[in-house]
Short mmCIF file of C-alpha atoms in Angstrom, two decimals:
data_model
loop_
_atom_site.label_atom_id
_atom_site.label_comp_id
_atom_site.label_asym_id
_atom_site.label_seq_id
_atom_site.Cartn_x
_atom_site.Cartn_y
_atom_site.Cartn_z
CA MET H 7 6.31 -3.93 50.50
CA THR H 8 7.88 -6.16 47.88
CA MET H 9 9.07 -4.21 44.87
CA ALA H 10 8.55 -5.77 41.45
CA MET H 11 11.22 -6.04 38.79
CA VAL H 12 12.09 -2.73 37.16
CA ARG H 13 11.06 -2.33 33.55
CA LYS H 14 12.63 0.30 31.34
CA HIS H 15 10.35 2.34 29.13
CA PRO H 16 11.47 5.00 26.63
CA LEU H 17 9.38 8.11 27.21
CA ILE H 18 9.37 11.27 25.20
CA THR H 19 10.34 14.45 27.05
CA LEU H 20 9.02 15.54 30.38
CA ALA H 21 9.15 18.59 32.68
CA LEU H 22 8.29 19.33 36.32
CA ALA H 23 6.53 21.76 38.52
CA LEU H 24 6.38 20.74 42.13
CA ALA H 25 2.92 20.39 43.63
CA VAL H 26 0.93 17.78 45.44
CA THR H 27 -2.86 17.59 45.34
CA ALA H 28 -4.10 15.48 48.22
CA PRO H 29 -5.63 15.82 51.67
CA ALA H 30 -2.15 16.43 53.10
CA LEU H 31 -1.37 18.29 56.30
CA ALA H 32 1.21 21.09 56.49
CA GLN H 33 3.29 19.35 59.15
CA SER H 34 2.16 15.81 58.54
CA PRO H 35 3.84 12.72 60.02
CA CYS H 36 4.03 11.62 56.37
CA THR H 37 6.51 14.36 55.41
CA ASP H 38 9.61 12.13 55.10
CA TYR H 39 7.81 8.84 54.49
CA HIS H 40 9.52 8.25 51.11
CA LYS H 41 12.99 8.61 52.65
CA TYR H 42 12.56 5.64 54.96
CA ASN H 43 10.06 3.41 53.18
CA CYS H 44 10.62 3.59 49.41
CA GLY H 45 13.32 1.27 48.06
CA ARG H 46 16.38 2.89 46.47
CA SER H 47 17.86 1.54 43.26
CA PRO H 48 20.73 -0.94 43.70
CA ASP H 49 22.45 0.96 40.88
CA LYS H 50 24.69 3.43 42.72
CA ARG H 51 24.80 5.72 39.70
CA PHE H 52 21.31 6.93 40.59
CA SER H 53 21.07 10.05 42.78
CA LEU H 54 18.12 11.06 44.92
CA ASN H 55 16.04 13.68 43.10
CA GLY H 56 14.80 16.68 45.08
CA GLN H 57 11.35 16.34 43.57
CA SER H 58 10.67 13.25 45.70
CA LYS H 59 7.70 13.83 47.98
CA SER H 60 5.42 12.24 50.57
CA ALA H 61 1.85 13.06 51.55
CA ALA H 62 -1.19 11.81 53.40
CA ILE H 63 -3.61 10.39 50.84
CA GLN H 64 -7.12 8.98 50.97
CA VAL H 65 -8.24 5.59 49.71
CA GLY H 66 -9.87 5.88 46.29
CA GLN H 67 -8.88 9.54 45.77
CA GLU H 68 -6.40 10.27 42.97
CA THR H 69 -3.35 12.21 44.12
CA GLU H 70 -0.69 13.68 41.85
CA LEU H 71 2.87 14.96 42.06
CA ASN H 72 3.88 17.34 39.25
CA ILE H 73 7.52 17.17 38.25
CA ILE H 74 9.88 18.11 35.41
CA ILE H 75 12.09 15.54 33.76
CA TYR H 76 15.03 16.55 31.63
CA ARG H 77 16.49 15.41 28.34
CA GLY H 78 19.54 13.18 28.62
CA GLN H 79 18.60 11.80 32.04
CA ASP H 80 17.47 8.36 33.19
CA TYR H 81 14.79 8.35 35.88
CA ARG H 82 13.59 5.80 38.37
CA MET H 83 10.38 6.28 40.34
CA SER H 84 9.20 4.03 43.15
CA ILE H 85 5.99 4.27 45.16
CA CYS H 86 5.60 3.21 48.77
CA ALA H 87 2.56 3.39 51.05
CA ASP H 88 1.17 2.24 54.39
CA ALA H 89 -0.27 -1.08 53.24
CA ARG H 90 -2.26 -1.51 56.46
CA ILE H 91 -4.52 1.34 55.35
CA LEU H 92 -3.88 2.04 51.68
CA GLY H 93 -3.29 -1.48 50.38
CA GLU H 94 -0.35 -3.28 48.78
CA GLU H 95 -0.53 -2.17 45.14
CA MET H 96 -1.11 1.44 44.15
CA ALA H 97 -2.44 2.29 40.70
CA ILE H 98 0.22 4.50 39.06
CA ARG H 99 0.13 6.59 35.90
CA LEU H 100 2.72 8.90 34.36
CA VAL H 101 0.87 11.63 32.51
CA GLU H 102 2.17 14.42 30.30
CA LYS H 103 0.18 17.63 30.37
CA VAL H 104 0.19 19.57 27.11
CA ARG H 105 -1.76 22.54 25.76
CA GLU H 106 -3.45 21.89 22.43
CA PRO H 107 -5.30 24.42 20.24
CA ARG H 108 -8.89 23.95 19.12
CA ASP H 109 -11.45 26.12 17.38
CA LYS H 110 -14.39 27.06 19.55
CA GLU H 111 -17.56 28.37 17.94
CA GLU H 112 -19.76 30.74 19.89
CA VAL H 113 -22.88 32.76 19.22
CA VAL H 114 -22.49 36.54 19.59
CA VAL H 115 -25.65 38.57 20.22
CA THR H 116 -25.75 42.25 19.24
CA GLN H 117 -28.45 44.93 19.04
CA GLU H 118 -29.00 46.78 15.78
CA PRO H 119 -31.44 49.60 14.93
CA VAL H 120 -34.50 48.74 12.84
CA LEU H 121 -34.65 50.84 9.64
CA ASP H 122 -37.69 51.86 7.64
CA GLY H 123 -38.08 51.48 3.88
CA ASP H 124 -36.01 54.62 3.28
CA GLY H 125 -33.16 53.45 5.49
CA ASN H 126 -34.01 55.71 8.40
CA PRO H 127 -33.96 54.46 12.04
CA THR H 128 -37.40 53.73 13.45
CA GLY H 129 -36.26 54.01 17.06
CA GLU H 130 -36.66 50.30 17.57
CA MET H 131 -33.84 47.79 18.08
CA ARG H 132 -33.57 44.18 16.99
CA GLU H 133 -31.44 41.31 18.21
CA VAL H 134 -28.91 39.92 15.74
CA ARG H 135 -27.12 36.60 16.31
CA THR H 136 -23.88 35.74 14.52
CA ARG H 137 -21.53 32.76 14.84
CA GLN H 138 -17.84 33.41 15.42
CA LYS H 139 -14.89 31.03 15.66
CA GLN H 140 -12.23 31.57 18.29
CA ARG H 141 -8.92 29.70 18.76
CA VAL H 142 -8.52 28.51 22.35
CA PHE H 143 -5.95 26.31 24.09
CA GLU H 144 -6.94 23.45 26.38
CA GLU H 145 -4.81 21.33 28.70
CA VAL H 146 -4.81 17.70 27.56
CA GLU H 147 -3.40 14.73 29.46
CA LYS H 148 -1.46 12.05 27.57
CA VAL H 149 -0.80 8.83 29.46
CA LEU H 150 2.85 7.84 28.99
CA TRP H 151 2.82 4.79 31.26
CA ASP H 152 0.21 2.95 33.32
CA ASN H 153 1.16 0.20 35.76
CA THR H 154 -2.25 -1.47 35.42
CA ALA H 155 -0.94 -2.67 32.04
CA HIS H 156 2.36 -3.83 33.61
CA ASP H 157 1.41 -6.24 36.40
CA MET H 158 0.91 -3.39 38.89
CA VAL H 159 4.67 -2.89 39.36
CA GLN H 160 5.39 -0.24 41.98
CA GLU H 161 8.46 1.21 40.28
CA VAL H 162 9.47 2.23 36.79
CA GLU H 163 12.72 3.25 35.10
CA PHE H 164 12.94 5.19 31.85
CA SER H 165 15.12 7.43 29.71
CA CYS H 166 14.15 10.99 28.74
CA THR H 167 14.66 12.14 25.16
CA ALA H 168 13.14 15.59 25.69
CA THR H 169 12.37 17.86 28.63
CA LYS H 170 8.73 17.79 29.69
CA ARG H 171 6.34 18.45 32.52
CA ILE H 172 4.60 15.34 33.80
CA ALA H 173 2.36 14.27 36.65
CA VAL H 174 2.81 11.09 38.68
CA LYS H 175 -0.75 10.07 39.58
CA ILE H 176 -1.51 7.45 42.20
CA ILE H 177 -4.68 5.88 43.60
CA ALA H 178 -4.76 3.69 46.73
CA PRO H 179 -7.13 0.69 46.57
CA GLY H 180 -7.35 0.28 50.33
CA ALA H 181 -6.39 -2.69 52.48
CA THR H 182 -7.99 -6.01 51.52
CA LYS H 183 -8.26 -7.02 55.15
CA PRO H 184 -8.58 -3.85 57.25
CA LYS H 185 -7.46 -4.14 60.84
CA ARG H 186 -10.36 -4.80 63.23
CA GLY H 187 -11.82 -1.54 64.48
CA GLN H 188 -9.94 0.51 61.87
CA GLN H 189 -11.93 3.62 61.03
CA PHE H 190 -9.39 5.57 59.00
CA ASP H 191 -8.95 5.62 55.22
CA ILE H 192 -6.07 8.10 55.13
CA GLY H 193 -2.46 6.94 55.24
CA CYS H 194 1.08 7.90 54.24
CA ALA H 195 2.41 7.42 50.72
CA GLY H 196 5.67 8.44 49.10
CA ILE H 197 7.01 8.94 45.59
CA LEU H 198 10.78 8.47 45.43
CA VAL H 199 12.43 9.94 42.32
CA GLU H 200 16.02 9.12 41.33
CA HIS H 201 18.02 10.24 38.32
CA MET H 202 21.34 9.82 36.52
CA PRO H 203 22.81 10.87 33.15
CA THR H 204 21.69 8.50 30.42
CA PRO H 205 24.65 6.16 29.73
CA GLY H 206 26.12 6.44 26.25
CA LEU H 207 25.70 3.11 24.48
CA GLY H 208 26.89 1.75 21.13
CA PHE H 209 29.99 2.37 19.04
CA LYS H 210 31.07 5.97 18.70
CA LYS H 211 33.03 7.45 15.79
#
């Protein structure tokens, strides 16, 4: 697959936890797909990152790789896939997952005794409803970069200013001209991650 020109995007911090959600097989033929099919950077300062991963994915089903990116590092990510099944251009998003607080209001139902005019219990109970606010935390996704807004490039390079956990999310569109008799919509895809220390630029005192 032809790789488009790399564009550099400053992203705020990122962090990684390794996990792939996709219809992948334990010992899949896709295991090392990224090692042999994703293009490495011509810049020899980049090193292969151990968070790189391959999986079997299904056309139209979003698949994600969770990783951690660290402050003071430059990253390059390239996507490769079996174009005969999955198509030429994958939709790619880099998403930061954060936990944000919000106030949740809920109705609490309690039972209280019914009192007579003298304040004595009558033996009956009544239902009392009260509203209470509770602080909860929800996971929110913030899109840091989306290749649908960048000519569908299949690779991106950026600098990290803070450590964060992000997800690389991909969706395969499927082949435009499926091979005659082809009945499968699952193929191999890889996410190749490279990193290097962010070069120091500008005049230093």
